[in-house]
Amino acid sequence: MDERIPRDFETLRATILDRRESLPKRIAQIAAYALDNPDDIAFGTAASIAASAGVQPSTLIRFAQQLGFDGFTSLQQVFRERLRERNSSYDERLQALRAKAEGGAGHRAIFDGFVAAASTSLNDISRTLDDAHLEEAISLLAKAQTIYVLAKRRSYPVATYIAYALGKLKIRNQLIESAAGLNAEMIAFATPADAVIAISFSPYAPATIEEARTISEQGVPIVAITDSSFSPLAQFARVWFEVAEADFAGFRSLSATMALAMALTVGVGEKRRDTARRRKA
Amino acid sequence: MDERIPRDFETLRATILDRRESLPKRIAQIAAYALDNPDDIAFGTAASIAASAGVQPSTLIRFAQQLGFDGFTSLQQVFRERLRERNSSYDERLQALRAKAEGGAGHRAIFDGFVAAASTSLNDISRTLDDAHLEEAISLLAKAQTIYVLAKRRSYPVATYIAYALGKLKIRNQLIESAAGLNAEMIAFATPADAVIAISFSPYAPATIEEARTISEQGVPIVAITDSSFSPLAQFARVWFEVAEADFAGFRSLSATMALAMALTVGVGEKRRDTARRRKA
DNA sequence: TATGGATTGGAATTATTATTTCATATTCCC
DNA sequence: GGGAATATGAAATAATAATTCCAATCCATA
């Protein structure tokens, strides 16, 4: 009776799962239904939910009370809150999580922060990405003999994933790494029949900018992924994408960039297959 | 009176925006409120919404009727449906997008697919991540003299990002790359005072598994990120995380893994700072 | 198999909420 | 500026929904 009542959905879920064994049959039935159809609980009336779950309304109320709520209505609040949360602007959630992490709320808060930053970035990019640019970039890259991938530091992980994916799709590509110090030579091989994917975010790695400049002066078309129209990359690029990644604890998400990178890669793969097929026919 | 009533939120929104000019003052007021706070409309009662919007409940009903609904309740349905839709399991959306992309629906569909895969993965991991494991992994890594980062192929981008972040946080680390072919030697340096972050997903890169085995036999504790309890990595690991990444067009998302990786990295950074501070005091 | 306690179903009750109504105010047009 | 049409506010009413209660049933245990 004086147990702690779950205030948020995850706690509630855990509580239910925890007690599942010890619940009476009908109560267990409604418990299972609740976890399977949380939306119905959020919106339905006691009677309608009870009917869908095949129990009496009173059972539903007993279920709520057993969990410590004082009735169905307060149980329902938790299910509604869940929908609100999920839907609430990720920005607000990020704010809150940042404050929480600052306040030393433990490592879970840090993790949640990174998840929220990633989600925000994904939301953002799917709102802002321009379809025409995507098409243009893919056509351009699909025509290239070799695709050069250019990125350093923070953007480097994206470059390695692009290179990996291009490799799997059997698309000739060259990752421009700095390790061996042979970048200049590597770049010298690129011709206007090739193409470059360049990725750089503020603060722009000077080497990336320099290499992009050189390569664009050789007449090689560049597709750039960067973070603003003022980016030095943008001026060298034939097509460029503005990607705003949310940051957390000083590190930016890469999710949006990754999603775009993969779309470009797979897009090129598809385009080539289409072209090949059409040529045969 | 016999106008078409909007059945979905977007249509409703358009209708409202369209008529905005011609609506009476109070009705316009509630209309603006509705578009600004759709969640409140979905969940509130006529009275509570009216109060928040600064109008009478009757006005709210008139607003609904003016739009062709027969009362507030049916207007509210549209706002609720919207939340349901938005929330409809990402899995279903993914299914749909996959089908769409298969059907050759253009490159935007591919992009959307990657975004959806990333979102699904993030959702998933924030549900399943175990806080205790996170704490344990961070403590373990925080004590290490050097953190070795071990990953190949698909997981390699994550490793490079971890290495980058550790570097920025001034935490000694060593990325085990295969390029130079000196992995065995590198690994030989690791001692039980160090620690490893190993990342591998099915199909597990044999080199990663081999290296993990060797290093664990040297008594170096391993934190693993992998995709199932059957993973060969799990058996060598002191702590391991199961991360299920959704895939699209044959490539898996890395978002969840990235978020976890960053949480580990920044968590270690914080833990070290705390420890240092405590020592001073 | 009898007995006590827990569980369940269903109707009665109570509370809450949407809707209607009507008096009053405002606006717009002649 | 006057009058009709429209809009608004407030309270009354109707509808709907949550909760309670009690009898019936089930289940474990002796």
mmCIF file of N, CA and C (backbone and C1' of nucleotides) in Angstrom, chain D:
data_model
loop_
_atom_site.group_PDB
_atom_site.id
_atom_site.type_symbol
_atom_site.label_atom_id
_atom_site.label_comp_id
_atom_site.label_asym_id
_atom_site.label_seq_id
_atom_site.Cartn_x
_atom_site.Cartn_y
_atom_site.Cartn_z
ATOM 1 P P DG D 1 -23.222 58.565 -33.605
ATOM 2 O "O5'" DG D 1 -24.701 58.215 -33.881
ATOM 3 C "C5'" DG D 1 -25.856 58.863 -34.072
ATOM 4 C "C4'" DG D 1 -26.843 57.781 -34.443
ATOM 5 C "C3'" DG D 1 -27.170 56.802 -33.309
ATOM 6 O "O3'" DG D 1 -28.531 56.492 -33.480
ATOM 7 C "C1'" DG D 1 -26.229 55.586 -35.112
ATOM 8 P P DG D 2 -29.429 55.824 -32.487
ATOM 9 O "O5'" DG D 2 -29.893 54.647 -33.465
ATOM 10 C "C5'" DG D 2 -30.695 54.934 -34.608
ATOM 11 C "C4'" DG D 2 -31.013 53.601 -35.263
ATOM 12 C "C3'" DG D 2 -31.558 52.527 -34.321
ATOM 13 O "O3'" DG D 2 -32.581 51.838 -35.013
ATOM 14 C "C1'" DG D 2 -29.522 51.767 -35.272
ATOM 15 P P DG D 3 -33.546 50.867 -34.303
ATOM 16 O "O5'" DG D 3 -33.143 49.514 -35.023
ATOM 17 C "C5'" DG D 3 -33.098 49.447 -36.453
ATOM 18 C "C4'" DG D 3 -32.380 48.175 -36.841
ATOM 19 C "C3'" DG D 3 -32.815 46.942 -36.032
ATOM 20 O "O3'" DG D 3 -32.989 45.881 -36.938
ATOM 21 C "C1'" DG D 3 -30.465 47.182 -35.936
ATOM 22 P P DA D 4 -33.856 44.648 -36.563
ATOM 23 O "O5'" DA D 4 -33.038 43.513 -37.312
ATOM 24 C "C5'" DA D 4 -32.551 43.752 -38.637
ATOM 25 C "C4'" DA D 4 -31.241 42.994 -38.814
ATOM 26 C "C3'" DA D 4 -31.310 41.528 -38.380
ATOM 27 O "O3'" DA D 4 -30.734 40.743 -39.406
ATOM 28 C "C1'" DA D 4 -29.491 42.620 -37.316
ATOM 29 P P DA D 5 -30.894 39.203 -39.406
ATOM 30 O "O5'" DA D 5 -29.366 38.773 -39.288
ATOM 31 C "C5'" DA D 5 -28.380 39.458 -40.070
ATOM 32 C "C4'" DA D 5 -27.028 39.192 -39.475
ATOM 33 C "C3'" DA D 5 -26.790 37.730 -39.074
ATOM 34 O "O3'" DA D 5 -25.538 37.332 -39.619
ATOM 35 C "C1'" DA D 5 -26.259 39.153 -37.268
ATOM 36 P P DT D 6 -25.054 35.830 -39.505
ATOM 37 O "O5'" DT D 6 -23.889 35.986 -38.437
ATOM 38 C "C5'" DT D 6 -22.947 37.067 -38.577
ATOM 39 C "C4'" DT D 6 -22.172 37.195 -37.290
ATOM 40 C "C3'" DT D 6 -21.640 35.869 -36.737
ATOM 41 O "O3'" DT D 6 -20.225 35.972 -36.720
ATOM 42 C "C1'" DT D 6 -22.577 37.198 -35.019
ATOM 43 P P DA D 7 -19.342 34.792 -36.187
ATOM 44 O "O5'" DA D 7 -19.116 35.282 -34.697
ATOM 45 C "C5'" DA D 7 -18.503 36.555 -34.469
ATOM 46 C "C4'" DA D 7 -18.351 36.763 -32.983
ATOM 47 C "C3'" DA D 7 -17.658 35.623 -32.238
ATOM 48 O "O3'" DA D 7 -16.647 36.236 -31.453
ATOM 49 C "C1'" DA D 7 -19.688 36.161 -31.172
ATOM 50 P P DT D 8 -15.692 35.339 -30.581
ATOM 51 O "O5'" DT D 8 -16.409 35.442 -29.173
ATOM 52 C "C5'" DT D 8 -16.353 36.673 -28.460
ATOM 53 C "C4'" DT D 8 -17.099 36.510 -27.156
ATOM 54 C "C3'" DT D 8 -16.523 35.453 -26.226
ATOM 55 O "O3'" DT D 8 -16.013 36.149 -25.107
ATOM 56 C "C1'" DT D 8 -18.915 35.399 -26.289
ATOM 57 P P DG D 9 -15.193 35.361 -24.026
ATOM 58 O "O5'" DG D 9 -16.326 35.189 -22.918
ATOM 59 C "C5'" DG D 9 -16.955 36.345 -22.391
ATOM 60 C "C4'" DG D 9 -17.975 35.952 -21.347
ATOM 61 C "C3'" DG D 9 -17.476 34.965 -20.299
ATOM 62 O "O3'" DG D 9 -17.901 35.468 -19.046
ATOM 63 C "C1'" DG D 9 -19.443 34.112 -21.334
ATOM 64 P P DA D 10 -17.343 34.887 -17.700
ATOM 65 O "O5'" DA D 10 -18.597 34.028 -17.227
ATOM 66 C "C5'" DA D 10 -19.867 34.672 -17.119
ATOM 67 C "C4'" DA D 10 -20.909 33.637 -16.782
ATOM 68 C "C3'" DA D 10 -20.438 32.562 -15.797
ATOM 69 O "O3'" DA D 10 -21.381 32.497 -14.747
ATOM 70 C "C1'" DA D 10 -21.412 31.565 -17.704
ATOM 71 P P DA D 11 -21.137 31.506 -13.503
ATOM 72 O "O5'" DA D 11 -22.494 30.664 -13.568
ATOM 73 C "C5'" DA D 11 -23.689 31.293 -14.060
ATOM 74 C "C4'" DA D 11 -24.614 30.219 -14.565
ATOM 75 C "C3'" DA D 11 -24.714 28.990 -13.653
ATOM 76 O "O3'" DA D 11 -26.074 28.612 -13.561
ATOM 77 C "C1'" DA D 11 -24.138 28.313 -15.831
ATOM 78 P P DA D 12 -26.579 27.392 -12.700
ATOM 79 O "O5'" DA D 12 -27.334 26.499 -13.779
ATOM 80 C "C5'" DA D 12 -28.282 27.104 -14.663
ATOM 81 C "C4'" DA D 12 -28.764 26.042 -15.632
ATOM 82 C "C3'" DA D 12 -29.202 24.739 -14.977
ATOM 83 O "O3'" DA D 12 -30.339 24.244 -15.680
ATOM 84 C "C1'" DA D 12 -27.373 24.313 -16.427
ATOM 85 P P DT D 13 -30.969 22.829 -15.294
ATOM 86 O "O5'" DT D 13 -30.276 21.875 -16.365
ATOM 87 C "C5'" DT D 13 -30.434 22.165 -17.755
ATOM 88 C "C4'" DT D 13 -29.749 21.071 -18.546
ATOM 89 C "C3'" DT D 13 -30.106 19.656 -18.106
ATOM 90 O "O3'" DT D 13 -30.441 18.943 -19.272
ATOM 91 C "C1'" DT D 13 -27.776 19.889 -18.265
ATOM 92 P P DA D 14 -31.183 17.545 -19.190
ATOM 93 O "O5'" DA D 14 -30.174 16.740 -20.113
ATOM 94 C "C5'" DA D 14 -29.604 17.383 -21.259
ATOM 95 C "C4'" DA D 14 -28.439 16.552 -21.713
ATOM 96 C "C3'" DA D 14 -28.669 15.049 -21.640
ATOM 97 O "O3'" DA D 14 -28.188 14.514 -22.857
ATOM 98 C "C1'" DA D 14 -26.739 15.618 -20.374
ATOM 99 P P DA D 15 -28.337 12.992 -23.196
ATOM 100 O "O5'" DA D 15 -26.817 12.544 -23.029
ATOM 101 C "C5'" DA D 15 -25.812 13.333 -23.686
ATOM 102 C "C4'" DA D 15 -24.460 12.818 -23.286
ATOM 103 C "C3'" DA D 15 -24.326 11.304 -23.341
ATOM 104 O "O3'" DA D 15 -23.247 11.066 -24.235
ATOM 105 C "C1'" DA D 15 -23.479 12.161 -21.277
ATOM 106 P P DT D 16 -22.787 9.593 -24.615
ATOM 107 O "O5'" DT D 16 -21.541 9.430 -23.652
ATOM 108 C "C5'" DT D 16 -20.620 10.513 -23.513
ATOM 109 C "C4'" DT D 16 -19.649 10.194 -22.404
ATOM 110 C "C3'" DT D 16 -19.233 8.732 -22.366
ATOM 111 O "O3'" DT D 16 -17.827 8.741 -22.477
ATOM 112 C "C1'" DT D 16 -19.770 9.514 -20.206
ATOM 113 P P DA D 17 -17.012 7.390 -22.606
ATOM 114 O "O5'" DA D 17 -16.222 7.421 -21.241
ATOM 115 C "C5'" DA D 17 -15.821 8.666 -20.672
ATOM 116 C "C4'" DA D 17 -15.383 8.456 -19.255
ATOM 117 C "C3'" DA D 17 -14.779 7.083 -18.993
ATOM 118 O "O3'" DA D 17 -13.514 7.245 -18.403
ATOM 119 C "C1'" DA D 17 -16.498 7.536 -17.423
ATOM 120 P P DA D 18 -12.737 6.033 -17.815
ATOM 121 O "O5'" DA D 18 -12.955 6.265 -16.249
ATOM 122 C "C5'" DA D 18 -12.340 7.392 -15.641
ATOM 123 C "C4'" DA D 18 -12.605 7.389 -14.157
ATOM 124 C "C3'" DA D 18 -11.889 6.282 -13.390
ATOM 125 O "O3'" DA D 18 -11.356 6.850 -12.205
ATOM 126 C "C1'" DA D 18 -14.246 6.083 -13.074
ATOM 127 P P DT D 19 -10.432 5.943 -11.295
ATOM 128 O "O5'" DT D 19 -11.534 5.395 -10.275
ATOM 129 C "C5'" DT D 19 -12.264 6.353 -9.514
ATOM 130 C "C4'" DT D 19 -13.339 5.644 -8.714
ATOM 131 C "C3'" DT D 19 -12.836 4.509 -7.826
ATOM 132 O "O3'" DT D 19 -13.107 4.896 -6.497
ATOM 133 C "C1'" DT D 19 -14.837 3.922 -8.950
ATOM 134 P P DT D 20 -12.560 3.967 -5.293
ATOM 135 O "O5'" DT D 20 -13.925 3.312 -4.796
ATOM 136 C "C5'" DT D 20 -15.091 4.123 -4.728
ATOM 137 C "C4'" DT D 20 -16.295 3.242 -4.428
ATOM 138 C "C3'" DT D 20 -16.040 2.148 -3.394
ATOM 139 O "O3'" DT D 20 -17.099 2.218 -2.454
ATOM 140 C "C1'" DT D 20 -16.988 1.210 -5.356
ATOM 141 P P DC D 21 -17.009 1.437 -1.082
ATOM 142 O "O5'" DC D 21 -18.119 0.328 -1.306
ATOM 143 C "C5'" DC D 21 -19.314 0.666 -2.036
ATOM 144 C "C4'" DC D 21 -20.079 -0.594 -2.358
ATOM 145 C "C3'" DC D 21 -19.893 -1.734 -1.348
ATOM 146 O "O3'" DC D 21 -21.173 -2.241 -1.042
ATOM 147 C "C1'" DC D 21 -19.416 -2.491 -3.548
ATOM 148 P P DC D 22 -21.398 -3.091 0.284
ATOM 149 O "O5'" DC D 22 -21.928 -4.463 -0.323
ATOM 150 C "C5'" DC D 22 -22.902 -4.440 -1.368
ATOM 151 C "C4'" DC D 22 -22.846 -5.746 -2.122
ATOM 152 C "C3'" DC D 22 -22.623 -6.977 -1.229
ATOM 153 O "O3'" DC D 22 -23.463 -8.008 -1.695
ATOM 154 C "C1'" DC D 22 -21.061 -6.956 -2.942
ATOM 155 P P DA D 23 -23.974 -9.152 -0.706
ATOM 156 O "O5'" DA D 23 -24.460 -10.277 -1.716
ATOM 157 C "C5'" DA D 23 -25.001 -9.904 -2.989
ATOM 158 C "C4'" DA D 23 -24.351 -10.755 -4.062
ATOM 159 C "C3'" DA D 23 -24.271 -12.249 -3.710
ATOM 160 O "O3'" DA D 23 -24.657 -12.986 -4.861
ATOM 161 C "C1'" DA D 23 -22.129 -11.463 -4.301
ATOM 162 P P DA D 24 -24.850 -14.553 -4.817
ATOM 163 O "O5'" DA D 24 -23.684 -15.064 -5.766
ATOM 164 C "C5'" DA D 24 -23.622 -14.563 -7.105
ATOM 165 C "C4'" DA D 24 -22.326 -15.038 -7.709
ATOM 166 C "C3'" DA D 24 -22.074 -16.543 -7.564
ATOM 167 O "O3'" DA D 24 -21.704 -17.047 -8.828
ATOM 168 C "C1'" DA D 24 -20.202 -15.323 -6.774
ATOM 169 P P DT D 25 -21.441 -18.598 -9.048
ATOM 170 O "O5'" DT D 25 -19.839 -18.653 -9.082
ATOM 171 C "C5'" DT D 25 -19.131 -17.791 -9.987
ATOM 172 C "C4'" DT D 25 -17.665 -17.913 -9.673
ATOM 173 C "C3'" DT D 25 -17.134 -19.342 -9.631
ATOM 174 O "O3'" DT D 25 -16.143 -19.438 -10.628
ATOM 175 C "C1'" DT D 25 -16.299 -18.053 -7.844
ATOM 176 P P DC D 26 -15.608 -20.855 -11.123
ATOM 177 O "O5'" DC D 26 -14.138 -20.757 -10.554
ATOM 178 C "C5'" DC D 26 -13.336 -19.597 -10.879
ATOM 179 C "C4'" DC D 26 -12.204 -19.516 -9.890
ATOM 180 C "C3'" DC D 26 -11.368 -20.788 -9.782
ATOM 181 O "O3'" DC D 26 -10.046 -20.464 -10.155
ATOM 182 C "C1'" DC D 26 -11.891 -19.909 -7.639
ATOM 183 P P DC D 27 -8.990 -21.586 -10.524
ATOM 184 O "O5'" DC D 27 -8.143 -21.650 -9.180
ATOM 185 C "C5'" DC D 27 -7.764 -20.430 -8.548
ATOM 186 C "C4'" DC D 27 -7.147 -20.730 -7.192
ATOM 187 C "C3'" DC D 27 -6.409 -22.073 -7.120
ATOM 188 O "O3'" DC D 27 -5.104 -21.796 -6.652
ATOM 189 C "C1'" DC D 27 -7.910 -21.834 -5.291
ATOM 190 P P DA D 28 -3.951 -22.893 -6.790
ATOM 191 O "O5'" DA D 28 -3.483 -23.045 -5.274
ATOM 192 C "C5'" DA D 28 -3.138 -21.877 -4.530
ATOM 193 C "C4'" DA D 28 -3.402 -22.111 -3.067
ATOM 194 C "C3'" DA D 28 -2.619 -23.287 -2.456
ATOM 195 O "O3'" DA D 28 -1.954 -22.800 -1.311
ATOM 196 C "C1'" DA D 28 -4.924 -23.451 -1.908
ATOM 197 P P DT D 29 -0.743 -23.614 -0.648
ATOM 198 O "O5'" DT D 29 -1.450 -24.215 0.639
ATOM 199 C "C5'" DT D 29 -2.145 -23.319 1.531
ATOM 200 C "C4'" DT D 29 -3.014 -24.128 2.469
ATOM 201 C "C3'" DT D 29 -2.339 -25.395 3.003
ATOM 202 O "O3'" DT D 29 -2.275 -25.303 4.410
ATOM 203 C "C1'" DT D 29 -4.567 -25.829 2.289
ATOM 204 P P DA D 30 -1.510 -26.462 5.257
ATOM 205 O "O5'" DA D 30 -2.735 -27.043 6.073
ATOM 206 C "C5'" DA D 30 -3.657 -26.135 6.704
ATOM 207 C "C4'" DA D 30 -4.887 -26.919 7.109
ATOM 208 C "C3'" DA D 30 -4.597 -28.176 7.936
ATOM 209 O "O3'" DA D 30 -5.584 -28.296 8.945
ATOM 210 C "C1'" DA D 30 -5.743 -28.792 5.968
#
